[in-house]
Tab-separated table of C-alpha atoms in Angstrom:
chain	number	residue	atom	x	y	z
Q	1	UNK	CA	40.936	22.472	77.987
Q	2	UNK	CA	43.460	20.000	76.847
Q	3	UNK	CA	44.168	18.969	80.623
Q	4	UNK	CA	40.662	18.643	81.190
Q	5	UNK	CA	40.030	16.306	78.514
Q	6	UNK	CA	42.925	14.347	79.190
Q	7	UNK	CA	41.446	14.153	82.886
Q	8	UNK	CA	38.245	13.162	82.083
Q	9	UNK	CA	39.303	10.348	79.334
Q	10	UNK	CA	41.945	8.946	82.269
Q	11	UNK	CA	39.277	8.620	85.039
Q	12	UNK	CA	36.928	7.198	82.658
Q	13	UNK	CA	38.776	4.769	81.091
Q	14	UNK	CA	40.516	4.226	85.002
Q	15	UNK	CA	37.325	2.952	85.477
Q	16	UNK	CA	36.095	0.984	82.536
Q	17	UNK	CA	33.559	3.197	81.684
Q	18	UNK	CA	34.296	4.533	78.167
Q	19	UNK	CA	31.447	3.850	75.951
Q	20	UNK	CA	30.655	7.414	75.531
Q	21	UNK	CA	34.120	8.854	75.919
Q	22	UNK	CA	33.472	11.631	73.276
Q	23	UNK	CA	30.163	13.136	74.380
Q	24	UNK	CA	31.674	13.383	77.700
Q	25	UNK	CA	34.474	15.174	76.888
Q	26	UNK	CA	32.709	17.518	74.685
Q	27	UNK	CA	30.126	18.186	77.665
Q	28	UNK	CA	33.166	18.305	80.194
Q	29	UNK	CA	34.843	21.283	77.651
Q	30	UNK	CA	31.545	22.946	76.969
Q	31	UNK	CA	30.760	23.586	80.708
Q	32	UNK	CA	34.401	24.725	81.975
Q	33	UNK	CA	34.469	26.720	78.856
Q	34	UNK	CA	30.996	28.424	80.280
Q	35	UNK	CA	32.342	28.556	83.734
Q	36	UNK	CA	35.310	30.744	82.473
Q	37	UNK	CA	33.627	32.588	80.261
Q	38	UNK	CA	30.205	33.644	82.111
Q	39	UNK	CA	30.121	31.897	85.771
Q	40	UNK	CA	34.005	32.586	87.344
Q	41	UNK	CA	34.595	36.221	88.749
Q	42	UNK	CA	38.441	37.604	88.062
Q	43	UNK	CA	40.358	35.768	90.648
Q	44	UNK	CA	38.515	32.616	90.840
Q	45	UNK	CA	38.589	29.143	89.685
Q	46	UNK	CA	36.263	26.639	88.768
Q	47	UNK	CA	36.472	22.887	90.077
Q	48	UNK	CA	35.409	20.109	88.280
Q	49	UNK	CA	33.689	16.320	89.169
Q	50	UNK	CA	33.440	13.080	87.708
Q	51	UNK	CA	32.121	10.213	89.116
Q	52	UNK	CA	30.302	6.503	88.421
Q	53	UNK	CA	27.102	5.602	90.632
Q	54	UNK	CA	26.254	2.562	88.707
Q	55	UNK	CA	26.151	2.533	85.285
Q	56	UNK	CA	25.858	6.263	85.453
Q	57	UNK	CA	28.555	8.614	85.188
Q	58	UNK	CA	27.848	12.155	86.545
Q	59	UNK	CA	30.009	15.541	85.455
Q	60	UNK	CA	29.711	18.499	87.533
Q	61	UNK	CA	31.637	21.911	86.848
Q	62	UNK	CA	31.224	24.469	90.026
Q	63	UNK	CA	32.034	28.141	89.724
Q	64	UNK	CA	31.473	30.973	92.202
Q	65	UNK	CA	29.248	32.965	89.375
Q	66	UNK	CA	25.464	33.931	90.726
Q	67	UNK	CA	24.287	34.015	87.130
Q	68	UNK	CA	22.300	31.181	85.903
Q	69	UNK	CA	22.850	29.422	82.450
Q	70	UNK	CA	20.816	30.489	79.380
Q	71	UNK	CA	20.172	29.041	76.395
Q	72	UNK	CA	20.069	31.026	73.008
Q	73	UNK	CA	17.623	30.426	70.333
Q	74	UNK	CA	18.846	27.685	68.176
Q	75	UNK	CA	20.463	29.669	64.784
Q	76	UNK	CA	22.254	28.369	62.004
Q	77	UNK	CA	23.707	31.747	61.816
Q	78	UNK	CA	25.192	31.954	65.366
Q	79	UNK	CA	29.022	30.795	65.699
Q	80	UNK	CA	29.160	30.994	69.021
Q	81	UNK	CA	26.048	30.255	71.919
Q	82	UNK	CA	25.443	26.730	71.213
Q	83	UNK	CA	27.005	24.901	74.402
Q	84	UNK	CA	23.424	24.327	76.263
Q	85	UNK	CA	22.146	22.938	73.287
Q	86	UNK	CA	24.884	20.204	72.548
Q	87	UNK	CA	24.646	19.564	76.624
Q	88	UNK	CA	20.791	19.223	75.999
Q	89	UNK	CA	21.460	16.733	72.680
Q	90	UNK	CA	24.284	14.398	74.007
Q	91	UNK	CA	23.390	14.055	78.157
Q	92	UNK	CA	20.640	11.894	79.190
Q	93	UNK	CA	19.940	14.827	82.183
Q	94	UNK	CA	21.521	17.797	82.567
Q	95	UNK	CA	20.670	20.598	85.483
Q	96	UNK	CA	21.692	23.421	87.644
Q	97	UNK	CA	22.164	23.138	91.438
Q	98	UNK	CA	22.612	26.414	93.029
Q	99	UNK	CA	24.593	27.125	96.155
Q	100	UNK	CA	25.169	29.886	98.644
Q	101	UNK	CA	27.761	31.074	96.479
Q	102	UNK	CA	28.096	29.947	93.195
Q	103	UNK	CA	26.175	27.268	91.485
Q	104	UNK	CA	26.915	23.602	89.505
Q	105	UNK	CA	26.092	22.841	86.127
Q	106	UNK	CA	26.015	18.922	85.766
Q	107	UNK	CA	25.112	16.650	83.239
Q	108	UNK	CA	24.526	12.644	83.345
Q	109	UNK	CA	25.380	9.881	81.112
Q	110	UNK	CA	23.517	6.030	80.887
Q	111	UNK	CA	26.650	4.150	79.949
Q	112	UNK	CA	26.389	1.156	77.509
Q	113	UNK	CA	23.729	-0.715	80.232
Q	114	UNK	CA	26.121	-1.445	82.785
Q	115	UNK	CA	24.190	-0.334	85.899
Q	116	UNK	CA	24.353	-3.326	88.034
Q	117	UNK	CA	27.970	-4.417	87.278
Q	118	UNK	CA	29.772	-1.127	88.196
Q	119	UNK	CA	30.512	-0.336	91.951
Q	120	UNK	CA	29.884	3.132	93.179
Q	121	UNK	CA	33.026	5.859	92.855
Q	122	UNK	CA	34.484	8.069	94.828
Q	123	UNK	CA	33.755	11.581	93.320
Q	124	UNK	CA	37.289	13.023	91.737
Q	125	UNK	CA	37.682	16.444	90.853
Q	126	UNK	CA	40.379	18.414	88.745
């Protein structure tokens, strides 16, 4: 997840749009970690998307799974299970877009109130 992180702090700060660096890389890790662990069938890979529309920045992670994400109930005890609930805490959306095979989990991010100044971006994936 190293390489993902470093991806996702390069295009972001490429751009100028680093105010909330650190959520986003802990939402990037959380959902490739998911795709790998409960969304990618042996054999497959999982593609990842970052991109600015305005002073929004949008991270997508697409796997060939057909299961949906689920959320666990929230535990103090559990060391494990809590990756929909940090995506839930730190996003300002998050949501599931399904497609004829495989699905995308993506989450969105206001950033620092910059919405008018900031062109649109191409979408870049890893």
């Amino acid at each position: 997840m190293t390489k993902l992180r470093t991806f996702v702090s390069s295009c972001l700060a490429e751009w100028g749009m680093a105010d909330r660096l650190e959520d986003i890389r802990l939402c990037a890790s959380e959902l490739a970690t998911n795709a790998v662990l409960h969304g990618v069938p042996p054999g497959r890979e999982f593609c990842v998307q970052i991109e600015v529309r305005g002073g929004l920045v949008l991270l997508g992670v697409r796997d060939s799974g057909d299961g949906l994400p689920e959320g666990r109930p929230e535990s103090a005890e559990l060391s494990a299970g809590r990756g929909l609930f940090l995506l839930r805490a730190l996003a300002d959306d998050f949501g599931v877009t399904q497609h004829v095979v495989g699905k995308t989990v993506w989450v969105v991010f206001k950033n620092g109130g910059c919405a008018e100044a900031v062109p649109e971006r191409k979408p870049t994936g890893a």
